[in-house]
Coordinates of C-alpha atoms in Angstrom, one line a residue:
X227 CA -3.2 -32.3 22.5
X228 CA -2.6 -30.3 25.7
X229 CA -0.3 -27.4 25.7
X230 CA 1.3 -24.5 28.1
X231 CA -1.1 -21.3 27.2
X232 CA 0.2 -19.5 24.2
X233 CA -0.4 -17.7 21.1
X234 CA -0.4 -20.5 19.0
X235 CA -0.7 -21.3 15.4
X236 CA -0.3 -24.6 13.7
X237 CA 1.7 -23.9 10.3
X238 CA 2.2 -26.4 8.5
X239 CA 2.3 -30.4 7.8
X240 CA 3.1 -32.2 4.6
X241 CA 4.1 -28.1 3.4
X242 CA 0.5 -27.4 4.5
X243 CA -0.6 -24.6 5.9
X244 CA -3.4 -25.3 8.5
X245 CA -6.7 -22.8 7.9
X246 CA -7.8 -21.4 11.6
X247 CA -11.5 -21.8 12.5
X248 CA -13.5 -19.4 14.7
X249 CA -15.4 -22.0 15.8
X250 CA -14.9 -26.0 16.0
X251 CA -17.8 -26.9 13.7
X252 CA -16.1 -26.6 10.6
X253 CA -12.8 -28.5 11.4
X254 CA -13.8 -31.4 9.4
X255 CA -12.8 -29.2 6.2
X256 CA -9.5 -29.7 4.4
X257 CA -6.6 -28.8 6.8
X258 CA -8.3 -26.7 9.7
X259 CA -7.5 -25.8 13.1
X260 CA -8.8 -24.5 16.4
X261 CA -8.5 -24.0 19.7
X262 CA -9.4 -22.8 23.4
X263 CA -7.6 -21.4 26.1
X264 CA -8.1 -20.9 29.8
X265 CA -5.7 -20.3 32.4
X266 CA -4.2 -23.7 32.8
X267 CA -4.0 -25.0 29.1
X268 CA -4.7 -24.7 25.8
X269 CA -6.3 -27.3 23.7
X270 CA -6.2 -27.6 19.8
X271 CA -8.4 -29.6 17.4
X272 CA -6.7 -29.8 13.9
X273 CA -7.4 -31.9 11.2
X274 CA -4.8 -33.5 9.5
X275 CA -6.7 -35.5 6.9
X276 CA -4.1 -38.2 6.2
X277 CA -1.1 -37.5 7.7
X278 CA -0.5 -38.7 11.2
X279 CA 0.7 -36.2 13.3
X280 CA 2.7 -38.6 16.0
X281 CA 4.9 -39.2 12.9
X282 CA 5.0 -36.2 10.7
X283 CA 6.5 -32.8 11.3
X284 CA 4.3 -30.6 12.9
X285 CA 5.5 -27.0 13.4
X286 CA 3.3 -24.2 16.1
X287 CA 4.4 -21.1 16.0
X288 CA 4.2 -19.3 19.0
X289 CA 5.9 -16.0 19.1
X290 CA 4.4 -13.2 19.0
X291 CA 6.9 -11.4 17.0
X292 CA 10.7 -12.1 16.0
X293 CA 12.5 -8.9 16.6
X294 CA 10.5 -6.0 18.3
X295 CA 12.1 -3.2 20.6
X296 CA 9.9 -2.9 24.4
X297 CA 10.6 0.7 24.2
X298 CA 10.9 4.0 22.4
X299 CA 14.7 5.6 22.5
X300 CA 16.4 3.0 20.6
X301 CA 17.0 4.3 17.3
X302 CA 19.0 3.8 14.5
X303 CA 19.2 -0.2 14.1
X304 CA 19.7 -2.5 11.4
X305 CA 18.5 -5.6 10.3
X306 CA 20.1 -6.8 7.0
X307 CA 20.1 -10.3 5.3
X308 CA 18.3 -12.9 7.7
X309 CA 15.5 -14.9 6.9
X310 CA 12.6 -14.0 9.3
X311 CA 9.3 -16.5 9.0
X312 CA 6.5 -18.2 10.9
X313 CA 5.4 -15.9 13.9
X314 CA 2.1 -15.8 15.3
X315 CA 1.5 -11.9 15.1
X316 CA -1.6 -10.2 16.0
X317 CA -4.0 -7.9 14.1
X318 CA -2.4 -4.3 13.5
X319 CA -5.0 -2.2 13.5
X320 CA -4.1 2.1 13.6
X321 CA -5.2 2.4 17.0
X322 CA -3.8 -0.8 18.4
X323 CA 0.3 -1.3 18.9
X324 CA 1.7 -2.7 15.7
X325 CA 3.9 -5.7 16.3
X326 CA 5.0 -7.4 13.4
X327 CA 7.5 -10.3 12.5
X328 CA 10.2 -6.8 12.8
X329 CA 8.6 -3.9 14.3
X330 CA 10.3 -0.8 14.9
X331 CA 7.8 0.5 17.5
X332 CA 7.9 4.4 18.8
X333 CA 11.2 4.9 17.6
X334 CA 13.3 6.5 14.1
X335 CA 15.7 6.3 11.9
X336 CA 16.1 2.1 11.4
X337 CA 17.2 0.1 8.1
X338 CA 15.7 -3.1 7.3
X339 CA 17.1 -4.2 4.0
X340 CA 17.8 -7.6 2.5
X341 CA 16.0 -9.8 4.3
X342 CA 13.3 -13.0 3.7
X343 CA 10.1 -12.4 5.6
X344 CA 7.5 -14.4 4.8
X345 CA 4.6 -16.6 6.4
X346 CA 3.4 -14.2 9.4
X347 CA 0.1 -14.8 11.0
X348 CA -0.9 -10.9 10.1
X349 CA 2.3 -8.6 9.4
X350 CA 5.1 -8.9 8.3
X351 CA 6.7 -5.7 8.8
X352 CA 5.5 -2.8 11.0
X353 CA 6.8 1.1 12.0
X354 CA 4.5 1.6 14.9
X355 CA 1.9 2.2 16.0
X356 CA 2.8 2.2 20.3
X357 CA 1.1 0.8 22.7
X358 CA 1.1 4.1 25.1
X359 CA -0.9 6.3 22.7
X360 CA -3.7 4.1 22.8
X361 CA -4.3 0.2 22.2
X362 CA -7.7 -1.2 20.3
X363 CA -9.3 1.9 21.5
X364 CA -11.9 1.7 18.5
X365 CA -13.3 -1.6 20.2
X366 CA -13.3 -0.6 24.5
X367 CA -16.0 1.6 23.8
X368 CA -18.0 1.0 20.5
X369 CA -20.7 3.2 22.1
X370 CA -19.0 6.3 21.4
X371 CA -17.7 5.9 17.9
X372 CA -18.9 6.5 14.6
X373 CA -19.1 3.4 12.0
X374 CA -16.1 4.3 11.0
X375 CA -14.0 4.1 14.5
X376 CA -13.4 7.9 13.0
X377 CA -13.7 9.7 16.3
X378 CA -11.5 7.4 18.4
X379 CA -8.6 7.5 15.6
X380 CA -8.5 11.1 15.7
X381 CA -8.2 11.1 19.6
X382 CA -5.1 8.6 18.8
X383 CA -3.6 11.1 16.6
X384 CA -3.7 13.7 19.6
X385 CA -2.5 11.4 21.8
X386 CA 0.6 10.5 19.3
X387 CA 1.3 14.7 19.1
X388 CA 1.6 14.3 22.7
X389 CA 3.5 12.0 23.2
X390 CA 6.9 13.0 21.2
X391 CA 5.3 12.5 17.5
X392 CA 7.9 14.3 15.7
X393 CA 10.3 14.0 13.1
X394 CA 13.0 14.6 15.5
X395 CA 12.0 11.5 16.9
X396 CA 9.7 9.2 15.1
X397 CA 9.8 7.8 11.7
X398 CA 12.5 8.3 9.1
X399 CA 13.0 4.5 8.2
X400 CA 14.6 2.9 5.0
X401 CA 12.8 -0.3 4.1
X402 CA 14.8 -2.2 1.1
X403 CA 15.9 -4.7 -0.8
X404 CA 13.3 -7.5 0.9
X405 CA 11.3 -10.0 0.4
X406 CA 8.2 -10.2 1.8
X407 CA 5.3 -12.8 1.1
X408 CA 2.5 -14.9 2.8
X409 CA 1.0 -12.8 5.6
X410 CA -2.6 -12.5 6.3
X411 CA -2.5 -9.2 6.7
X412 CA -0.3 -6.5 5.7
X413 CA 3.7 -7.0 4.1
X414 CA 4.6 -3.6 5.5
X415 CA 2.2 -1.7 8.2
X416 CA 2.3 1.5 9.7
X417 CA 0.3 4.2 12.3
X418 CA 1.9 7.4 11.9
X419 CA 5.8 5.7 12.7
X420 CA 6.4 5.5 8.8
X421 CA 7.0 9.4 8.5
X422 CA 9.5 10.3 7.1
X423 CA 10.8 7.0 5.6
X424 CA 11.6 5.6 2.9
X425 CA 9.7 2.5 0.9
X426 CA 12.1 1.3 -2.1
X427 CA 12.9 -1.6 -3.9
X428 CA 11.0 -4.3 -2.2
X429 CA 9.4 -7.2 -3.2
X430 CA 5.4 -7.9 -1.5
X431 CA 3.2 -10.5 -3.0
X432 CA 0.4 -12.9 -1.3
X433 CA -0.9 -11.0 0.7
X434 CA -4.0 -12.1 2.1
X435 CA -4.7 -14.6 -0.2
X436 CA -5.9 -17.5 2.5
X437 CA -8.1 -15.1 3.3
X438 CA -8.3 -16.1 7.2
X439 CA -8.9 -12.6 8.6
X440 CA -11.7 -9.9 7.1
X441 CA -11.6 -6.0 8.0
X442 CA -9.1 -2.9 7.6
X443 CA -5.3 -2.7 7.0
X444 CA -5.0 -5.3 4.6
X445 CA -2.4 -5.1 2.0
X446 CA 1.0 -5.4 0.3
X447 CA 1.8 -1.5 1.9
X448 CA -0.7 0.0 4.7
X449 CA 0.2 3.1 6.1
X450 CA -1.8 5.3 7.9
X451 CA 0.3 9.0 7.8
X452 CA 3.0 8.6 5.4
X453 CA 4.0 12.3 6.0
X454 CA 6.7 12.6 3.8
X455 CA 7.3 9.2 2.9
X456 CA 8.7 8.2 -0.5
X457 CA 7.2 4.5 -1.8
X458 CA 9.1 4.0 -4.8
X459 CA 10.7 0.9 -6.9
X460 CA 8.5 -1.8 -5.1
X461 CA 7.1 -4.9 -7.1
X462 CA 3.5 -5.8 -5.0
X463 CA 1.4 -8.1 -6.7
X464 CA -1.3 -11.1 -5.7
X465 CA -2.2 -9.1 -2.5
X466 CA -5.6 -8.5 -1.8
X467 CA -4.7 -4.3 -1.7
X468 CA -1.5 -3.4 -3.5
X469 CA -1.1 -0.6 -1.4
X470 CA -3.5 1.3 1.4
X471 CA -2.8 5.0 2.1
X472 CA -5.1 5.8 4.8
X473 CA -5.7 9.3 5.9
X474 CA -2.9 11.9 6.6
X475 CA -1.0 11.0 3.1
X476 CA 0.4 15.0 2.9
X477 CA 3.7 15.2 1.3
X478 CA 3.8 11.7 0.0
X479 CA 5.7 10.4 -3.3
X480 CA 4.6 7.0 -4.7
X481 CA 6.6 6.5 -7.9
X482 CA 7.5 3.6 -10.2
X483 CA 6.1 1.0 -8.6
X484 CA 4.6 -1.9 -10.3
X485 CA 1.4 -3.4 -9.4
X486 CA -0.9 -6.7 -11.1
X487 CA -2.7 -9.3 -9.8
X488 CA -4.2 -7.3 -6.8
X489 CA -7.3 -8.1 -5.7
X490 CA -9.7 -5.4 -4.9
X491 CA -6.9 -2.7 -5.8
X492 CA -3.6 -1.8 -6.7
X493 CA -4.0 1.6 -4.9
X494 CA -6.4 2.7 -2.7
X495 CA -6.3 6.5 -1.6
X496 CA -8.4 7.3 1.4
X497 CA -9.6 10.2 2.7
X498 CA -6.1 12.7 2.4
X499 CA -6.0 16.1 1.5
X500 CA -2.6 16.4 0.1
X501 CA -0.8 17.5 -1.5
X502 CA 0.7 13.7 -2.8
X503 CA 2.1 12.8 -6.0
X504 CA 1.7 9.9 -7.5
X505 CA 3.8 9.3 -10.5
X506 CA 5.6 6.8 -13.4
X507 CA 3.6 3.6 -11.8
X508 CA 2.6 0.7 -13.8
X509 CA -1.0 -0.4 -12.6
X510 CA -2.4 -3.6 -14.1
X511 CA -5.2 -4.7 -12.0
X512 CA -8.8 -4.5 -12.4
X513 CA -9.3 -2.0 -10.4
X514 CA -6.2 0.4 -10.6
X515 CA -6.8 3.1 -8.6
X516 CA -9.6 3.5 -5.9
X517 CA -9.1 7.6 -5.2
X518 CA -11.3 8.6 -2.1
X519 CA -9.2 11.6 -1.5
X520 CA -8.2 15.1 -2.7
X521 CA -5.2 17.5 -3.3
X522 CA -3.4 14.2 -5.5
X523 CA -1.0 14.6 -8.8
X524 CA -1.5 12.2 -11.1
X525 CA 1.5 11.9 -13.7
X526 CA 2.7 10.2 -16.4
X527 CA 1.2 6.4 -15.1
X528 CA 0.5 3.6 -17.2
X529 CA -2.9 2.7 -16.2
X530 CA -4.7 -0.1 -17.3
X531 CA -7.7 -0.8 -15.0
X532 CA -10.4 1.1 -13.3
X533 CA -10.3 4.5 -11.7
X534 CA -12.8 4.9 -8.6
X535 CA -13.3 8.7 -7.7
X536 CA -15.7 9.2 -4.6
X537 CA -15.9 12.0 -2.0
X538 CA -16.3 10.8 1.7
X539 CA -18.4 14.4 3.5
X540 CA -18.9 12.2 6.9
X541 CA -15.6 11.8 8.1
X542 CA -13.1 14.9 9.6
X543 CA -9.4 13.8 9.1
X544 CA -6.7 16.0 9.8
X545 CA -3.8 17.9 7.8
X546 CA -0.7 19.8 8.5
X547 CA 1.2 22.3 8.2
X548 CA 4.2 21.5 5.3
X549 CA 6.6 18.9 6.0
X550 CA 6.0 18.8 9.6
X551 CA 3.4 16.7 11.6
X552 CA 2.0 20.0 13.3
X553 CA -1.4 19.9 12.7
X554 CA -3.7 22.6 10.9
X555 CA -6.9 20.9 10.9
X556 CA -9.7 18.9 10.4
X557 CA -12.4 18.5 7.7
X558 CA -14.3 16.6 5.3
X559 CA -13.6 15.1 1.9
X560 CA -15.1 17.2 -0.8
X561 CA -13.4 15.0 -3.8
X562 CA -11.4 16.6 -6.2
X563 CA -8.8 19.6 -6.1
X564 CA -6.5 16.6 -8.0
X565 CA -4.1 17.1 -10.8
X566 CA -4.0 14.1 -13.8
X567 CA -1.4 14.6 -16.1
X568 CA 0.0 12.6 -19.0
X569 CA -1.3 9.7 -17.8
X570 CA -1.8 6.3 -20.9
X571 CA -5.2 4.6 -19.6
X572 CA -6.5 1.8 -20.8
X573 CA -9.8 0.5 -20.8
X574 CA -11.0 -3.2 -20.7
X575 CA -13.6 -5.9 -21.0
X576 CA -15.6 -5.6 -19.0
X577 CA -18.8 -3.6 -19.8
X578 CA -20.1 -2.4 -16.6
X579 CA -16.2 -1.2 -15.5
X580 CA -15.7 2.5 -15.1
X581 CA -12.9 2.5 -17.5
X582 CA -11.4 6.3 -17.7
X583 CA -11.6 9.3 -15.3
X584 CA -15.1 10.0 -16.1
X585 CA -15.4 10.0 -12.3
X586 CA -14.0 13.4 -11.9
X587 CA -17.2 14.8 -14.5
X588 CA -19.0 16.3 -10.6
X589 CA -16.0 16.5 -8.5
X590 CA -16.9 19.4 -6.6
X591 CA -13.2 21.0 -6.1
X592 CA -11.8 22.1 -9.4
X593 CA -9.3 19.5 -11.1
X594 CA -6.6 20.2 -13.8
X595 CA -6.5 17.2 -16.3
X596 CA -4.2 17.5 -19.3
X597 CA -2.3 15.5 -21.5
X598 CA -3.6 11.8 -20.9
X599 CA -4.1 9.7 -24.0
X600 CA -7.2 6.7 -23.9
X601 CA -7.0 3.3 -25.1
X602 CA -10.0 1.0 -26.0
X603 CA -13.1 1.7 -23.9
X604 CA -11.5 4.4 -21.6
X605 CA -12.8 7.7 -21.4
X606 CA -11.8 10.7 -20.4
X607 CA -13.5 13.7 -17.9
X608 CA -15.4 16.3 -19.2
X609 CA -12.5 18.4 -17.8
X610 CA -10.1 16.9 -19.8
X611 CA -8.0 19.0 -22.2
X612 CA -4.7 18.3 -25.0
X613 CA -5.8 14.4 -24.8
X614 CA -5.8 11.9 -27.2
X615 CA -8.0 8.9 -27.7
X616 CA -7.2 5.4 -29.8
X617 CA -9.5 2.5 -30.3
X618 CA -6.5 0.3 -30.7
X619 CA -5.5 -2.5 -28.5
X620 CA -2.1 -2.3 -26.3
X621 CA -2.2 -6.2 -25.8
X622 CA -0.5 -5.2 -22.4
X623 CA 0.7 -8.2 -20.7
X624 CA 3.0 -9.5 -18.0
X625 CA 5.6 -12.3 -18.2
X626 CA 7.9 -13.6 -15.1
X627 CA 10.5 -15.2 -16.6
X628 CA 13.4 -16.2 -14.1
X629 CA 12.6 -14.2 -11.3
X630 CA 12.3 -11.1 -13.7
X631 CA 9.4 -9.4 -14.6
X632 CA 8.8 -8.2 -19.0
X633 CA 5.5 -5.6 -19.5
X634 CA 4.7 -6.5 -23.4
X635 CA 2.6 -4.1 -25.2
X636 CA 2.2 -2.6 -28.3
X637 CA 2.5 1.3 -29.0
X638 CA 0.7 3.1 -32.0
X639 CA 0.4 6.1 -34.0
X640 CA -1.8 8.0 -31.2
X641 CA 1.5 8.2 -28.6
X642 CA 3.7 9.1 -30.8
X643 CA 1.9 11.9 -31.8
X644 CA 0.5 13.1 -28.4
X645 CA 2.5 16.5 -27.6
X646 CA 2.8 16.9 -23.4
X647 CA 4.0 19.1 -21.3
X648 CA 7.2 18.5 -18.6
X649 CA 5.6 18.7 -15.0
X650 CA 6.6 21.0 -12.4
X651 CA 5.9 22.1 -8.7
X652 CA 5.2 25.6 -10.3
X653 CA 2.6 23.9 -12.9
X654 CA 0.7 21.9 -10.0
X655 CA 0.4 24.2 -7.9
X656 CA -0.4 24.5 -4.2
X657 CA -3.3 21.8 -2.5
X658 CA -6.4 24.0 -1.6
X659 CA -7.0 22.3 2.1
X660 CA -3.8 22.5 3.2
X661 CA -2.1 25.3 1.0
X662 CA 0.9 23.4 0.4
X663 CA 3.0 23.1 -2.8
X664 CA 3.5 19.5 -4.6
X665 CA 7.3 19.0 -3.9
X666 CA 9.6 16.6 -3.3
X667 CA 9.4 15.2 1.0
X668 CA 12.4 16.7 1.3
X669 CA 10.6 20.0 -0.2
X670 CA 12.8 20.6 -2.9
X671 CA 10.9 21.7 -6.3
X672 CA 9.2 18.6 -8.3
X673 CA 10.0 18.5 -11.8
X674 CA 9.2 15.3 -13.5
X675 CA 11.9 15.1 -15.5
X676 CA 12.8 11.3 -15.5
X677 CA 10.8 7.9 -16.3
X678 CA 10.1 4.7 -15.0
X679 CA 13.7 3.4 -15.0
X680 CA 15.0 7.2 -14.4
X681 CA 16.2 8.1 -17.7
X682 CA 16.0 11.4 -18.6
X683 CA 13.1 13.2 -20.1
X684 CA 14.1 16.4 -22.5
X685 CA 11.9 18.9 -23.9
X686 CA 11.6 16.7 -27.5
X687 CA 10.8 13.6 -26.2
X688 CA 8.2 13.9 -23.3
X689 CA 5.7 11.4 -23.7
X690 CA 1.7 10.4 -21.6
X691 CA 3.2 7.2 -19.3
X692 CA 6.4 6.0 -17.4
X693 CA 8.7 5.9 -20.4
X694 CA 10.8 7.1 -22.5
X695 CA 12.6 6.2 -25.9
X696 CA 9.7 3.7 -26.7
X697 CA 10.1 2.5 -29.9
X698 CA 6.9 1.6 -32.3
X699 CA 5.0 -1.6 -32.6
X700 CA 5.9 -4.7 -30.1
X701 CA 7.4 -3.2 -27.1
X702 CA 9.4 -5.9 -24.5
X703 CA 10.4 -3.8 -21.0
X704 CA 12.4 -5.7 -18.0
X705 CA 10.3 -3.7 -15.7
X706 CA 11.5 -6.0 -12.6
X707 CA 14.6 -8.0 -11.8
X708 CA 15.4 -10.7 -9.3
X709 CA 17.3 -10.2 -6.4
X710 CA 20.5 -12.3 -5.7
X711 CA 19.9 -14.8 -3.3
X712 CA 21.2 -13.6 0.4

């Protein structure tokens, strides 16, 4: 067929969602499209298999996004309870502007709570990056830039700085209560415009799982500068990343969120300096935690998966002065300069897995790691002091059951027993790149006083993990519950 020029993308037929080709070759597989454009028309090849498209309901989508201010200055909106699907949104990489299904572009302080958002061509929510600052500036001029587009992203950060990056007037979003599920990129994105904000109670799962798109910013979460951001109370699972925090994560809380069924991670950590605290998740995956940062807290996580520790000494990304996006500097990633405290890890399977936080045995800063208990094949760090080990089995497993998600696993002797220590700014510390303290983004004084569910921790009953008043044996935890419908 012959249509007006657009950004097209075939969606769906019989409840079938057509694959896009990069080439026509290949559209004689199972439910494929493609297409070319010139100035006049665009023409599309799709293959239906056996449904006729002259008598079936075909749908193209072919906005670009569904609500998405032109401009910065208008602040302070709302979006609550609609049902947002099917745009064709383009690739949001950090140094391209980010337009999503809802976008917030260059601008602060907007809710988006309670809403369905599902089946975007890449994102389905994104707070910035604008277009003014610099747009796909890794690819005009690959001749310049390192294999990592490293140089070109740091010119973009100098560019945002000058052109009103503050959190005066940037950032400071609250992203609730929603739904979010097949895009092919990211759920939630974000250059440098999620400062400030706030990440809670949301729901993100199949996430690039057609797998139509390869390269970086994939994932339930993606944020590149989270300054100050709090992720907390989310549910992301089936993604191909659980969640991306990708350079500039200073000040950043990610607590009691629950990850399984990710892909390549539940959380990767790339290339920060800190100080970020990462506390009272649930990680289930295979690979739980991919840390190629320093100047992260560690606490009281239930972590059943691997643990990835790597330095990165080729790449300069910058940190800040406390609570603020003023910047201080530049430099390398050494690895290490982390906290990991009272932390249950659990080993697996599989033989060649790095099971444990052996990784941290030639970090190169110094790391404080104290209180973690080890289940199975996980080991700890030679660093590692007041831990406990167990060769007994957990049996953790997840259930869905309504809508509602149960974690069932058995406790034993070994956690019971394990004596830890309550957490506290004044215990962690102060990050050695940056010199700042581990406190709350609102830089209040941490003290890890509640669980999972936020009940109360006391000086008698502190325990390695995300809860609290476990009883022993067979343990059943709600540790997710449907929304109402909107």
């Amino acid at each position: 067929s012959i249509l007006h020029k657009a950004n097209l993308l075939i969606l769906s037929v019989f409840i079938k969602c057509l694959f896009q080709k990069n080439n026509i070759d290949p559209i004689g597989a199972t439910y494929t499209w493609y297409c070319q454009s010139d100035e006049q028309s665009t023409t599309i090849w799709a293959n239906f298999q056996q449904a006729n498209p002259n008598t079936e309901l075909i749908e193209i989508s072919a906005r670009r996004t569904v609500f998405y201010p032109d401009k910065p200055g208008i602040n302070f909106i709302t979006i609550s309870g609609f049902t947002i699907s099917q745009a064709a949104t383009q690739w949001a990489a950090p140094t391209a502007e980010q337009i999503g299904m809802i976008a917030t572009n260059w601008n602060k302080g907007w809710i988006i709570e309670n809403n369905i958002i599902s089946d975007s061509k890449c994102n389905g929510i994104t707070l910035g990056k604008d277009r003014t600052t610099g747009h796909n500036v890794w690819g005009a001029d690959q001749g310049n830039v390192n294999r990592d587009g490293n140089i070109h992203y740091i010119e973009v950060v100098f560019n945002a700085l000058r052109n009103n990056w503050t959190k005066e007037t940037i950032g400071s979003h609250i992203v609730r209560n929603n739904q979010i599920f097949n895009c092919e990129q990211t759920g939630i994105c974000g250059s440098m415009g999620a400062a400030f904000s706030i990440i809670e109670n949301n729901h993100i799962y199949n996430i690039w799982q057609k797998r139509q798109f390869e390269g970086w910013e994939i994932g339930g979460i993606k944020f590149h500068a989270p300054i100050d951001a709090t992720i907390r109370k989310n549910n992301i699972h089936n993604c191909g990343r659980g969640m991306w925090l990708d350079w500039m994560t200073q000040g950043t809380r990610v607590s009691s969120n629950l990850f399984y069924n990710n892909d390549q991670q539940d959380l990767y950590i790339e290339v920060n300096h800190g100080p970020f605290v990462i506390d009272n998740n649930i990680f289930l995956s295979p690979v739980a935690i991919q840390n190629q940062s320093e100047g992260g807290a560690y606490l009281h996580n239930l972590i059943a998966g691997e643990v990835l520790v790597r330095n990165d000494l080729n790449r300069f990304t910058p940190y800040f002065l406390p609570h603020s996006v003023a910047m201080k500097g530049l430099t390398t990633i050494f690895g290490g300069d982390d906290r990991v405290y009272n932390n249950i890890i659990i080993g697996g399977s599989n033989p060649e897995a790095k099971y444990g936080i052996e990784g941290y045995n030639n970090a190169k800063l110094p790391v404080w790691i104290k209180g973690n208990i080890y289940y199975k094949q996980a080991k700890p760090s030679n660093k590692d002091e007041n831990f406990a080990t167990s060769t007994a089995n957990p049996e953790i497993k997840v259930i869905v059951e309504g809508g509602d998600t149960f974690l069932h696993f058995t406790t034993d002797k070994a956690y019971f027993e394990q004596k830890v220590q309550l957490i506290t700014t004044e215990l962690l510390g102060k990050a050695k790149i940056p010199k700042a303290a581990f406190e709350n983004p609102d830089g209040t004084a941490l003290i890890m006083d509640t669980d999972y569910f936020g009940n109360k921790r006391s000086d008698g009953n502190i325990h390695a993990g995300p809860f609290v008043n476990l009883k022993s044996g067979k343990v059943f935890v709600k540790v997710w519950m449907a929304k109402k419908a909107i």
